[in-house]
PDB file of N, CA and C in Angstrom:
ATOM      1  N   UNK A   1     131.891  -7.953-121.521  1.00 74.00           N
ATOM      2  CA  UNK A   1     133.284  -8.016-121.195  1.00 74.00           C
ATOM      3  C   UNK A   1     134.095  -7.749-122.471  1.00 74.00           C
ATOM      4  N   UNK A   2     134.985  -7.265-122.333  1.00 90.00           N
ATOM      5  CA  UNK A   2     136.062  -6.427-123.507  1.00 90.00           C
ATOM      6  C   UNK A   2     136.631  -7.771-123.939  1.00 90.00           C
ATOM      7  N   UNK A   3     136.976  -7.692-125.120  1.00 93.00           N
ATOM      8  CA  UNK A   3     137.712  -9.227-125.832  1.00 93.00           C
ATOM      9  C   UNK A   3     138.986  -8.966-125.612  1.00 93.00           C
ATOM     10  N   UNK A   4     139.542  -8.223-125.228  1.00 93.00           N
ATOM     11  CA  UNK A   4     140.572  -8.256-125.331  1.00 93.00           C
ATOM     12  C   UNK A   4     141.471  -8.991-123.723  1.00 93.00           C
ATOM     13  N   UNK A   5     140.646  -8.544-122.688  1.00 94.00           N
ATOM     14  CA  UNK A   5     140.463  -9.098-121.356  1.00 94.00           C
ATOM     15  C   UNK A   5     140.132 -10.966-121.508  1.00 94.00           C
ATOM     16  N   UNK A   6     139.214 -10.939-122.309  1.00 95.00           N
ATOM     17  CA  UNK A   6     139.211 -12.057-122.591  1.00 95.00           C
ATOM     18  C   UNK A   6     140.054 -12.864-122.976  1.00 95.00           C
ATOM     19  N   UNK A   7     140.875 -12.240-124.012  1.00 95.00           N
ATOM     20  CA  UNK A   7     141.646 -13.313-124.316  1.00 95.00           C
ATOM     21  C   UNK A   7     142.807 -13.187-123.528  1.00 95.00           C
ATOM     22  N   UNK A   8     143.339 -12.175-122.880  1.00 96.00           N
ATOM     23  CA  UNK A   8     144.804 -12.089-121.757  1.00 96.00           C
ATOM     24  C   UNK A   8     143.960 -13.370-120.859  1.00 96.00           C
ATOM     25  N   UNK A   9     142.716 -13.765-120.656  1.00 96.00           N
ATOM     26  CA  UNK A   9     142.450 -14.064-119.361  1.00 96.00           C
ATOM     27  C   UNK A   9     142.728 -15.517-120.064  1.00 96.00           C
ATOM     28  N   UNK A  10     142.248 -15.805-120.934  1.00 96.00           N
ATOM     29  CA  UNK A  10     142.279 -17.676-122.099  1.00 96.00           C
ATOM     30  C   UNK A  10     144.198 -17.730-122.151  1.00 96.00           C
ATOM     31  N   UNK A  11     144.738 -16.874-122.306  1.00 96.00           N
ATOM     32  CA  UNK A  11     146.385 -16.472-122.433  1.00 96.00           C
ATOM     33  C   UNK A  11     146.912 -17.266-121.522  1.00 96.00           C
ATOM     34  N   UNK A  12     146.598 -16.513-120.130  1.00 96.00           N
ATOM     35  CA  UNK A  12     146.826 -17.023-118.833  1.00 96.00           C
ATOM     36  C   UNK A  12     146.471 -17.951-118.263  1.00 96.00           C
ATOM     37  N   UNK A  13     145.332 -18.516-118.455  1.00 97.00           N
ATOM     38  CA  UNK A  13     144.898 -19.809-118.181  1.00 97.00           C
ATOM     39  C   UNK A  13     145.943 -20.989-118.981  1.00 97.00           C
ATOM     40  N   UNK A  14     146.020 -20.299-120.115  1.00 95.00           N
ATOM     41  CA  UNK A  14     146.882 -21.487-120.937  1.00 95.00           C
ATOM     42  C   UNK A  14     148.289 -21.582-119.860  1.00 95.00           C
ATOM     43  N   UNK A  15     148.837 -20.552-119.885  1.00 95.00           N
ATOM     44  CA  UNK A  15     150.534 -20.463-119.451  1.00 95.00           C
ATOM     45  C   UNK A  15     149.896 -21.150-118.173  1.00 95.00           C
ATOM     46  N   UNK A  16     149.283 -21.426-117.382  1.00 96.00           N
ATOM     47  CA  UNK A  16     149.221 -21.874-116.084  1.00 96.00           C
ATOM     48  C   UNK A  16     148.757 -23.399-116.092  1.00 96.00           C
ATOM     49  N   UNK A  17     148.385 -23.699-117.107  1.00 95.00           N
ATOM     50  CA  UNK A  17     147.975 -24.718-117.097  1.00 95.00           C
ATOM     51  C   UNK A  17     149.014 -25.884-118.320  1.00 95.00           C
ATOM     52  N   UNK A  18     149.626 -25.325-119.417  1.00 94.00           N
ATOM     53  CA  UNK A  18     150.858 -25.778-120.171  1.00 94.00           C
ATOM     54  C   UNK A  18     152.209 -25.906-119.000  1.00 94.00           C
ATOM     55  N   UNK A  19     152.613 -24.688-118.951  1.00 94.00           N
ATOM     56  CA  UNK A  19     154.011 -24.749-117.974  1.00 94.00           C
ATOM     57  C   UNK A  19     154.357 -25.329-116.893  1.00 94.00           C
ATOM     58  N   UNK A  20     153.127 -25.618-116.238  1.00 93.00           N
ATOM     59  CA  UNK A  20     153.471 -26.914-114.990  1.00 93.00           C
ATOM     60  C   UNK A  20     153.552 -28.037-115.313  1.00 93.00           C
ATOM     61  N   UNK A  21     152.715 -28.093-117.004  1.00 92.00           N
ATOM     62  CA  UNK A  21     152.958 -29.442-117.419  1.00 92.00           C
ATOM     63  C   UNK A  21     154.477 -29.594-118.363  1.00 92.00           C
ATOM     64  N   UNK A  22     154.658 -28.909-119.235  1.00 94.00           N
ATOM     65  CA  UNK A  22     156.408 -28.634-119.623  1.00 94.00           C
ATOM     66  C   UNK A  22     157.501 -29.285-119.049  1.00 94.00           C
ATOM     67  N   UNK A  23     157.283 -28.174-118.308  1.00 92.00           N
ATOM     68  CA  UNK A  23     158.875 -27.671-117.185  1.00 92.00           C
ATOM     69  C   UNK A  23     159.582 -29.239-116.864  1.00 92.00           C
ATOM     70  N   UNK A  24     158.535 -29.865-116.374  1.00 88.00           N
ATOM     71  CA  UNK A  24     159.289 -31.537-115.703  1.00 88.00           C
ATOM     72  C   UNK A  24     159.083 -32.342-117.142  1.00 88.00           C
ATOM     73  N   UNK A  25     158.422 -32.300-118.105  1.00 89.00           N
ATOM     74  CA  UNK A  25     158.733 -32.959-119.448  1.00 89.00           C
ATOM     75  C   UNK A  25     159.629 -32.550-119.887  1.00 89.00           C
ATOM     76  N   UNK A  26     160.242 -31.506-119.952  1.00 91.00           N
ATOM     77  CA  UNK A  26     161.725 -31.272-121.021  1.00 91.00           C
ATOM     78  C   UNK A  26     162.574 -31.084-119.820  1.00 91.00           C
ATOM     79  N   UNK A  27     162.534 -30.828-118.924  1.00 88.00           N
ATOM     80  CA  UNK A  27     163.720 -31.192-117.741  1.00 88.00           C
ATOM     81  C   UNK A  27     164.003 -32.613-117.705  1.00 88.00           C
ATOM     82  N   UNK A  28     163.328 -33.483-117.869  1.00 87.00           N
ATOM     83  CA  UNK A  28     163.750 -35.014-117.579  1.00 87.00           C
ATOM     84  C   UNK A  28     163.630 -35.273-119.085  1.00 87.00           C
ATOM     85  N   UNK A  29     163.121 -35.202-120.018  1.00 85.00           N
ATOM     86  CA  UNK A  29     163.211 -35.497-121.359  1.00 85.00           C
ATOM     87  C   UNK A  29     164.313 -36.274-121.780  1.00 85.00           C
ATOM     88  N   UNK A  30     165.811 -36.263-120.907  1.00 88.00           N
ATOM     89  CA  UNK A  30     167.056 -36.625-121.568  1.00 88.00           C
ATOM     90  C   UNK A  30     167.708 -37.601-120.127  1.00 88.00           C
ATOM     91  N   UNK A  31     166.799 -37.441-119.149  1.00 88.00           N
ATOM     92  CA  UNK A  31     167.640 -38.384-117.405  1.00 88.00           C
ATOM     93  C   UNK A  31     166.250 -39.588-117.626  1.00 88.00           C
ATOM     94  N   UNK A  32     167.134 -40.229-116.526  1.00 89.00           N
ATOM     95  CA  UNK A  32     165.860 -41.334-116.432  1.00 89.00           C
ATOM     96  C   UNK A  32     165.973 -41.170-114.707  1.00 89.00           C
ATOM     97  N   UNK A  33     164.576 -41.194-114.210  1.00 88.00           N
ATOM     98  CA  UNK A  33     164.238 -40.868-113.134  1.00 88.00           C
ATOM     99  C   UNK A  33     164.694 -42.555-112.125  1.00 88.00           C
ATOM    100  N   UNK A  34     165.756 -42.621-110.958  1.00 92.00           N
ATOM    101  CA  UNK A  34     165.732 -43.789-109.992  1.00 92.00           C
ATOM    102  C   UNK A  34     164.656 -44.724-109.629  1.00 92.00           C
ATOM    103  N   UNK A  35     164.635 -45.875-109.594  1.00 96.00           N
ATOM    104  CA  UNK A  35     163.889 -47.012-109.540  1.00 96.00           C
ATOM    105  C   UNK A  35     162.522 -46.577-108.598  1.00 96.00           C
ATOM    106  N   UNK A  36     163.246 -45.966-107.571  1.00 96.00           N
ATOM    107  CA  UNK A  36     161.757 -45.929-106.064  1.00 96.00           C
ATOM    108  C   UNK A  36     161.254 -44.629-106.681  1.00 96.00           C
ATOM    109  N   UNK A  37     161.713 -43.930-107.704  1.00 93.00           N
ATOM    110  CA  UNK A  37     160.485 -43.007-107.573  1.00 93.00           C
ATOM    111  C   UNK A  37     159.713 -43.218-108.993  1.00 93.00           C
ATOM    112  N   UNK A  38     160.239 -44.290-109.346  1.00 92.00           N
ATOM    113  CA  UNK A  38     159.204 -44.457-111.228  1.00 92.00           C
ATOM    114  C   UNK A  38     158.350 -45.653-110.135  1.00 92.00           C
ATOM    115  N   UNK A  39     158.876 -46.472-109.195  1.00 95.00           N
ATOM    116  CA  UNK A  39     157.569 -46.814-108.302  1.00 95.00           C
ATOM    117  C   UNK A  39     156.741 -46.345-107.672  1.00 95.00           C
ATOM    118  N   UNK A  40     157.500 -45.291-107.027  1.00 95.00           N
ATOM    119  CA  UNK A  40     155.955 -44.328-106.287  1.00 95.00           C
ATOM    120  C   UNK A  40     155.280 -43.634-106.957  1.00 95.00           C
ATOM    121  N   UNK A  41     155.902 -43.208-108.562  1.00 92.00           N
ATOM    122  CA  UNK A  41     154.944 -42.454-109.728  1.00 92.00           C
ATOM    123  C   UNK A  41     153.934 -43.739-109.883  1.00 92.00           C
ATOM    124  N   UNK A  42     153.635 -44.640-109.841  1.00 93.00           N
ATOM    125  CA  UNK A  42     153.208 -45.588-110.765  1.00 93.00           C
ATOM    126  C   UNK A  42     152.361 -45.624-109.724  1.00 93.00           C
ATOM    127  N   UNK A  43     152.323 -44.752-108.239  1.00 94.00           N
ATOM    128  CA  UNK A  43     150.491 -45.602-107.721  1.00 94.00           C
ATOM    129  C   UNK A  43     150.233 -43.734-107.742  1.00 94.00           C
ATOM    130  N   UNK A  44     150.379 -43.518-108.261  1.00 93.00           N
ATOM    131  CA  UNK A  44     150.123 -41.700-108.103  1.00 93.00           C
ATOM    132  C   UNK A  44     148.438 -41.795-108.760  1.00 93.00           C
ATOM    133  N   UNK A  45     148.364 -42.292-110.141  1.00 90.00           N
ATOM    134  CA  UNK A  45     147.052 -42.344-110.375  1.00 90.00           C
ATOM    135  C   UNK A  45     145.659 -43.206-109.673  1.00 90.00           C
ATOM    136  N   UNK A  46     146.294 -44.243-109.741  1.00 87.00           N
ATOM    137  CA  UNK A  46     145.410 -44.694-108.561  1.00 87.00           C
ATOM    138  C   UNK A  46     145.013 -44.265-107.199  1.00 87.00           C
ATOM    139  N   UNK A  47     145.694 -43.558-106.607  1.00 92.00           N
ATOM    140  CA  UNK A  47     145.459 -42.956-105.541  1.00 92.00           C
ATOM    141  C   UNK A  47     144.620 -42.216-105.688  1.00 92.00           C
ATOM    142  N   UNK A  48     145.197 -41.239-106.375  1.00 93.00           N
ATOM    143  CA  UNK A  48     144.086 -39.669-107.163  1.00 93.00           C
ATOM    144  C   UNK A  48     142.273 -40.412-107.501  1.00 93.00           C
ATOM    145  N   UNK A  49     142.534 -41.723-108.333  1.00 88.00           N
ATOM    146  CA  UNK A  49     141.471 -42.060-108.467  1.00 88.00           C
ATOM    147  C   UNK A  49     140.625 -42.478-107.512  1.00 88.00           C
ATOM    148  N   UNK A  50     140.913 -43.178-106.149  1.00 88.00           N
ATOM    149  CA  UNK A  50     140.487 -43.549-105.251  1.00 88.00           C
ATOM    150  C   UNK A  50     139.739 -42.431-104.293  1.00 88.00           C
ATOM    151  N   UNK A  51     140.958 -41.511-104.484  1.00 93.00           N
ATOM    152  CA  UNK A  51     140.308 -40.170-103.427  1.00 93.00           C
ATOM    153  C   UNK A  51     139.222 -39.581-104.340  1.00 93.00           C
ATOM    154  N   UNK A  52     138.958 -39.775-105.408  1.00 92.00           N
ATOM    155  CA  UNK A  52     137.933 -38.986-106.294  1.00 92.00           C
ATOM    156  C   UNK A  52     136.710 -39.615-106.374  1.00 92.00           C
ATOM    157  N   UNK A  53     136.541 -41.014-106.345  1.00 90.00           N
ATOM    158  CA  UNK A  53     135.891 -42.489-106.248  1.00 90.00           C
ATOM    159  C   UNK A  53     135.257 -42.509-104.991  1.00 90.00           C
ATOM    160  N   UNK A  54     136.016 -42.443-103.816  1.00 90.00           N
ATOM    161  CA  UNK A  54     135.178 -43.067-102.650  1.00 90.00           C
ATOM    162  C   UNK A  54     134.508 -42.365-101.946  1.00 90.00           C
ATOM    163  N   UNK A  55     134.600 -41.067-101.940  1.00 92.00           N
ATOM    164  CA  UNK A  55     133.815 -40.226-101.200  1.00 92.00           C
ATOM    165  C   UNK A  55     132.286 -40.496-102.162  1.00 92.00           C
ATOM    166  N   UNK A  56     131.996 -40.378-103.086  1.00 89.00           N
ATOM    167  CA  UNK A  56     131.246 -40.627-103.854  1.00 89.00           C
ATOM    168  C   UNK A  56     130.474 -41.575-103.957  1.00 89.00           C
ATOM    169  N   UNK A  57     130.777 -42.914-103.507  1.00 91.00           N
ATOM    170  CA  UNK A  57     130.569 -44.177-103.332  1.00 91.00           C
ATOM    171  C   UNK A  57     130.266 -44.667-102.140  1.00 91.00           C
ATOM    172  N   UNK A  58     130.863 -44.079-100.926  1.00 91.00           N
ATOM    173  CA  UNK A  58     130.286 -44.586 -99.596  1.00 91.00           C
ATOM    174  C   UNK A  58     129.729 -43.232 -99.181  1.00 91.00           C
ATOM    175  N   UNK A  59     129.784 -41.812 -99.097  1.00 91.00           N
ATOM    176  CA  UNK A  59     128.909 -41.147 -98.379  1.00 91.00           C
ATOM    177  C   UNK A  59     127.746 -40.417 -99.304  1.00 91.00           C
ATOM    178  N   UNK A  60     126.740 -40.200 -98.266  1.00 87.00           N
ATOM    179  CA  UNK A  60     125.562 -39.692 -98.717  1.00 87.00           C
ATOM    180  C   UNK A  60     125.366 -38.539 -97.457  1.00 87.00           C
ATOM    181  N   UNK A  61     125.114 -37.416 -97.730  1.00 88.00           N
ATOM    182  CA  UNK A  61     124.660 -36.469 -96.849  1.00 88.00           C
ATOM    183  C   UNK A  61     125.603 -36.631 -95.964  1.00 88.00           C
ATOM    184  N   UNK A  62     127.168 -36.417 -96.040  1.00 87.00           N
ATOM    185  CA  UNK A  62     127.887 -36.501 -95.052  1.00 87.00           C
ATOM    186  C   UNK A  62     127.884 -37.683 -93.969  1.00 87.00           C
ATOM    187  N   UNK A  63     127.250 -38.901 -94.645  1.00 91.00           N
ATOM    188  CA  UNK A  63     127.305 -40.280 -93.746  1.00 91.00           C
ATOM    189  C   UNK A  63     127.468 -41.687 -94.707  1.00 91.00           C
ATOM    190  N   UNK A  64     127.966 -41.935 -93.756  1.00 92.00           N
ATOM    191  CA  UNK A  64     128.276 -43.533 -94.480  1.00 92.00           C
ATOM    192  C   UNK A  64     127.086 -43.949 -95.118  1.00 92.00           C
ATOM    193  N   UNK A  65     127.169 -44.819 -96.667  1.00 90.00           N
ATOM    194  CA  UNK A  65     125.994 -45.478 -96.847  1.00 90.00           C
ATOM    195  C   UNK A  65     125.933 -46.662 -97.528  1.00 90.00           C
ATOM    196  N   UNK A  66     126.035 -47.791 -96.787  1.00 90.00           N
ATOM    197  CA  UNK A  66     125.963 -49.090 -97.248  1.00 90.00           C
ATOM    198  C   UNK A  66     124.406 -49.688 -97.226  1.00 90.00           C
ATOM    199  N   UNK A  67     123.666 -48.904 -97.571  1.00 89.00           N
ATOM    200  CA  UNK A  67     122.141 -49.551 -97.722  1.00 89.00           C
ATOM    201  C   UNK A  67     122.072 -50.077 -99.243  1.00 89.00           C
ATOM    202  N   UNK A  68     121.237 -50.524 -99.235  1.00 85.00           N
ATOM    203  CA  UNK A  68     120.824 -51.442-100.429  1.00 85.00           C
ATOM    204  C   UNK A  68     120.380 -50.757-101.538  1.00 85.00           C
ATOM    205  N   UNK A  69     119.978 -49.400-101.367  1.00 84.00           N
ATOM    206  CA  UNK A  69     119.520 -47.902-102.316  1.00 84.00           C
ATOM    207  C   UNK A  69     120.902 -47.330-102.983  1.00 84.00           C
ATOM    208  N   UNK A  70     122.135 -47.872-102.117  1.00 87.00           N
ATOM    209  CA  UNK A  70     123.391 -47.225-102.978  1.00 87.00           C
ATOM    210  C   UNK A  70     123.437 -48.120-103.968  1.00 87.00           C
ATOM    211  N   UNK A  71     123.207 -47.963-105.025  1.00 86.00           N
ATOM    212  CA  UNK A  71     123.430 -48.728-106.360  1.00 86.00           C
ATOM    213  C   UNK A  71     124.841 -48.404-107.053  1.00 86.00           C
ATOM    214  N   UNK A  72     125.427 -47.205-106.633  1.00 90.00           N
ATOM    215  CA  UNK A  72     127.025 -46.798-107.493  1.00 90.00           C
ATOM    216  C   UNK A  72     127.578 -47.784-106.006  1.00 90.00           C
ATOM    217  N   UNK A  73     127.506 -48.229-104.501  1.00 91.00           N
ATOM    218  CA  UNK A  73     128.249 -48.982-104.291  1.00 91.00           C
ATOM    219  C   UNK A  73     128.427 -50.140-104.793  1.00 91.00           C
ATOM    220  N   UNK A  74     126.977 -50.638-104.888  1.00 91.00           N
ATOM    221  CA  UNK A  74     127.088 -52.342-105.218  1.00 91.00           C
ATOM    222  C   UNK A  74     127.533 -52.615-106.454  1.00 91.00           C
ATOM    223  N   UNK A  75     127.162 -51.323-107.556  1.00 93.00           N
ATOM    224  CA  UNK A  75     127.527 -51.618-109.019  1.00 93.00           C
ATOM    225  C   UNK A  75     129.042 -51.369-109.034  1.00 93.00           C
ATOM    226  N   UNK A  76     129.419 -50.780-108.237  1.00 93.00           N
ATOM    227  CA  UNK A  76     131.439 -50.754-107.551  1.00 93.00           C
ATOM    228  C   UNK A  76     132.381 -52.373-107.395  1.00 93.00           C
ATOM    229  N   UNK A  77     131.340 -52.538-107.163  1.00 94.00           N
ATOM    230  CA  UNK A  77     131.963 -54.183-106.431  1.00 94.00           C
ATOM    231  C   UNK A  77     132.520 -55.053-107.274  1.00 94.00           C
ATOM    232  N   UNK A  78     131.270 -55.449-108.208  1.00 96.00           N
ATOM    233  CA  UNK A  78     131.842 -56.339-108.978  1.00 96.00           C
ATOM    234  C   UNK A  78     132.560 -55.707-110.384  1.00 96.00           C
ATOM    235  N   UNK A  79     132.573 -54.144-110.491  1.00 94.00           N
ATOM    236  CA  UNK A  79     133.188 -53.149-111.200  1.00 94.00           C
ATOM    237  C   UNK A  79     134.697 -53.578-111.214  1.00 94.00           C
ATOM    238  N   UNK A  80     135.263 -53.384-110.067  1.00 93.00           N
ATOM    239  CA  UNK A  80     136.421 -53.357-109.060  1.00 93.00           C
ATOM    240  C   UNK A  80     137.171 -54.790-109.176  1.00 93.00           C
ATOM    241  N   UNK A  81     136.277 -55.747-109.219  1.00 96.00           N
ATOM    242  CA  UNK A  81     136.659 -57.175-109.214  1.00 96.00           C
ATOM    243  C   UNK A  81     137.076 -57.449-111.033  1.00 96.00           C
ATOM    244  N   UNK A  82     136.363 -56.858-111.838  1.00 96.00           N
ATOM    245  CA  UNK A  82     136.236 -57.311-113.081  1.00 96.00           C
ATOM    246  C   UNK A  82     137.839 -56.372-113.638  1.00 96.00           C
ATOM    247  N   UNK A  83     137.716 -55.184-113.094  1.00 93.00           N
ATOM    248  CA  UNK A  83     138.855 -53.920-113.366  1.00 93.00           C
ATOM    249  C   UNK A  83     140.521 -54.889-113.066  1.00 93.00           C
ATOM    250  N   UNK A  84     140.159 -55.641-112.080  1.00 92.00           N
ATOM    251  CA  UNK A  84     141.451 -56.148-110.816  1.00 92.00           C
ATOM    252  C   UNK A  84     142.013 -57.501-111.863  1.00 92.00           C
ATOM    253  N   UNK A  85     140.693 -58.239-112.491  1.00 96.00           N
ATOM    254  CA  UNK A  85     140.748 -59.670-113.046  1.00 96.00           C
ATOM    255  C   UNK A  85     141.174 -59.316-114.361  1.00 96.00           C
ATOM    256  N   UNK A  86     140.650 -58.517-115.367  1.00 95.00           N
ATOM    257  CA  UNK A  86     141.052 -58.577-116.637  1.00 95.00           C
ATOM    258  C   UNK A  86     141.594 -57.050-117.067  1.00 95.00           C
ATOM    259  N   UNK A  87     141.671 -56.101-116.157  1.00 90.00           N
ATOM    260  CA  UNK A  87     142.750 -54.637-116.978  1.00 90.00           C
ATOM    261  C   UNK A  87     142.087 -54.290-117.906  1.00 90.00           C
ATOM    262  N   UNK A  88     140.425 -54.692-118.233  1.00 92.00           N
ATOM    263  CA  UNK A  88     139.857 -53.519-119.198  1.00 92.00           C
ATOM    264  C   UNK A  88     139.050 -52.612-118.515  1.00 92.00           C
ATOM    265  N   UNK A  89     139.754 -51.534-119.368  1.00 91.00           N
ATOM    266  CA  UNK A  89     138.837 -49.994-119.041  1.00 91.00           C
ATOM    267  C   UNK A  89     137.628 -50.161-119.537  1.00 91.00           C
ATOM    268  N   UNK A  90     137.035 -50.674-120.843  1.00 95.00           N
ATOM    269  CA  UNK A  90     135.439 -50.887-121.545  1.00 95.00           C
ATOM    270  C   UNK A  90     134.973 -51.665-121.005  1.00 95.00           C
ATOM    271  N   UNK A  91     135.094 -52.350-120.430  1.00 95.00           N
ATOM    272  CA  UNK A  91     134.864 -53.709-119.946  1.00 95.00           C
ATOM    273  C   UNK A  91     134.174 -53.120-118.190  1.00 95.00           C
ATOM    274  N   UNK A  92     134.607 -52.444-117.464  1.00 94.00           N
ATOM    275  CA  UNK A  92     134.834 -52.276-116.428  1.00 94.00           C
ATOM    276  C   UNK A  92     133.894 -51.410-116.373  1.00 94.00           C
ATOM    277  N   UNK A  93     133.794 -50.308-117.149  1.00 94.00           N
ATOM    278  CA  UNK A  93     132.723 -49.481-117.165  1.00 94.00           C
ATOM    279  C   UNK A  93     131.353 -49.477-117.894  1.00 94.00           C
ATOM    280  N   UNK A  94     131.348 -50.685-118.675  1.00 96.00           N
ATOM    281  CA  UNK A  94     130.200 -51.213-119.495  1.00 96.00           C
ATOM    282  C   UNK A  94     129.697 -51.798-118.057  1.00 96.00           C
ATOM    283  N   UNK A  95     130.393 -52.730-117.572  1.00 96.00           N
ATOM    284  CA  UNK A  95     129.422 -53.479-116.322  1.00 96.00           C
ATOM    285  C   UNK A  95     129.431 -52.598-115.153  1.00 96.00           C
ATOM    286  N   UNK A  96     129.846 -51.326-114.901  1.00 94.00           N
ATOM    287  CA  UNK A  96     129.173 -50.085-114.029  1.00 94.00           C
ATOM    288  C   UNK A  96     128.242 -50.016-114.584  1.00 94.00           C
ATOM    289  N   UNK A  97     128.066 -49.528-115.662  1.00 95.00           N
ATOM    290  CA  UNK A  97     127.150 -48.891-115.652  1.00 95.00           C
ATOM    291  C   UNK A  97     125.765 -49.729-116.087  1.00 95.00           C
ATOM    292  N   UNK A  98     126.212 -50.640-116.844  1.00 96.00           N
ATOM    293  CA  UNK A  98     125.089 -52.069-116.643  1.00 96.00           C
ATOM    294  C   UNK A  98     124.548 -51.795-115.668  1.00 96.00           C
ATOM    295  N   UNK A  99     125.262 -52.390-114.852  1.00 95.00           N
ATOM    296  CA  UNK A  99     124.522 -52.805-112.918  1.00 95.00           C
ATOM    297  C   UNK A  99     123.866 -51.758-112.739  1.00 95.00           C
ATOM    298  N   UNK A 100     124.354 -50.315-112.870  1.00 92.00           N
ATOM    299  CA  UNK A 100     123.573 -49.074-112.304  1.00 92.00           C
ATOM    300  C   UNK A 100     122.276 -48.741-112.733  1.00 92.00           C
ATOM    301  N   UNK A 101     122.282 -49.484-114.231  1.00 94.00           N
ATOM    302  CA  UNK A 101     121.162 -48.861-114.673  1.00 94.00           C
ATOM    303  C   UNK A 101     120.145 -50.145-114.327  1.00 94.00           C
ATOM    304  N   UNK A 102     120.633 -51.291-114.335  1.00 93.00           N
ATOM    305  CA  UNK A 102     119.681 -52.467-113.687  1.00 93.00           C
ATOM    306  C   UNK A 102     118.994 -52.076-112.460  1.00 93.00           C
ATOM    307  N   UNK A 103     119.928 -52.011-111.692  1.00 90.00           N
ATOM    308  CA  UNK A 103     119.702 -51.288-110.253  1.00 90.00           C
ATOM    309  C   UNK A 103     118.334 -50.454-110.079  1.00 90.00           C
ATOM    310  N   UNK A 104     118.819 -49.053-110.697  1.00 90.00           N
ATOM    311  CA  UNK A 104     118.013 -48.406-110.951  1.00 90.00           C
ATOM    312  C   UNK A 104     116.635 -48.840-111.599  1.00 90.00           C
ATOM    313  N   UNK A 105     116.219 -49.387-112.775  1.00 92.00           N
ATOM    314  CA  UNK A 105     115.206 -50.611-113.498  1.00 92.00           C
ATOM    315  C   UNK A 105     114.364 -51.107-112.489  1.00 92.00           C
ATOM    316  N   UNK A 106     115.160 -51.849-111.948  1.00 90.00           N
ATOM    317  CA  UNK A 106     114.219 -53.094-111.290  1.00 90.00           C
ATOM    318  C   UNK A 106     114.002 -52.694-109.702  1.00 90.00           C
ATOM    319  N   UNK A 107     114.900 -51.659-108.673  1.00 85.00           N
ATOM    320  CA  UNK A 107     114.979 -52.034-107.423  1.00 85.00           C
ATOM    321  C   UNK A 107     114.373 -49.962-107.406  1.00 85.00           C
ATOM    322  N   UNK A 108     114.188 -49.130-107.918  1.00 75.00           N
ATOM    323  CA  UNK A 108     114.142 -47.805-107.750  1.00 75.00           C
ATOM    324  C   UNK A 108     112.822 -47.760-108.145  1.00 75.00           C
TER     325      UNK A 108
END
């Protein structure tokens, strides 16, 4: 492939991927956005995370799976509880992935 293609193509990727992020940073840069929508921004990530999370976590082969072999559910649980109780990110994912690899250890 020609470098030069290459780089129009790295060019364009950039402008498409900078300018959507921009445009609403220096447009609001100087307003402050109304109460209900700095609340409905504020579950925007969580949501995103949830829809990215649960398909992952309850299905297997296009079916539900709460058997005792899902180890990313059960290691979810008390993940979720620990995430909810104390707001650490290290914390939260040290004991994922603890459990998962226990899981895995002793029951696989």
């Amino acid at each position: 492939m020609d470098q030069k293609i290459i780089f129009l193509t790295f060019l364009g990727m950039l402008a498409v991927t900078y300018i959507p992020r921009m445009v609403p940073l220096v447009a609001l840069a100087t307003r402050s956005l109304p109460e209900p929508v700095v609340r409905w921004l504020s579950f925007v990530p969580g949501a995103v995370l949830s829809a990215m999370l649960f398909p992952s976590l309850l299905l297997r082969d296009k079916q539900f799976d709460f058997t005792p072999d899902n180890f990313f559910l059960w290691a979810a649980i008390p993940a979720f509880l620990l995430a909810w109780r104390t707001k650490s990110f290290f914390g939260t994912v040290a004991l994922g992935m603890a459990l998962v690899a226990a899981g895995r250890y002793f029951f696989a």
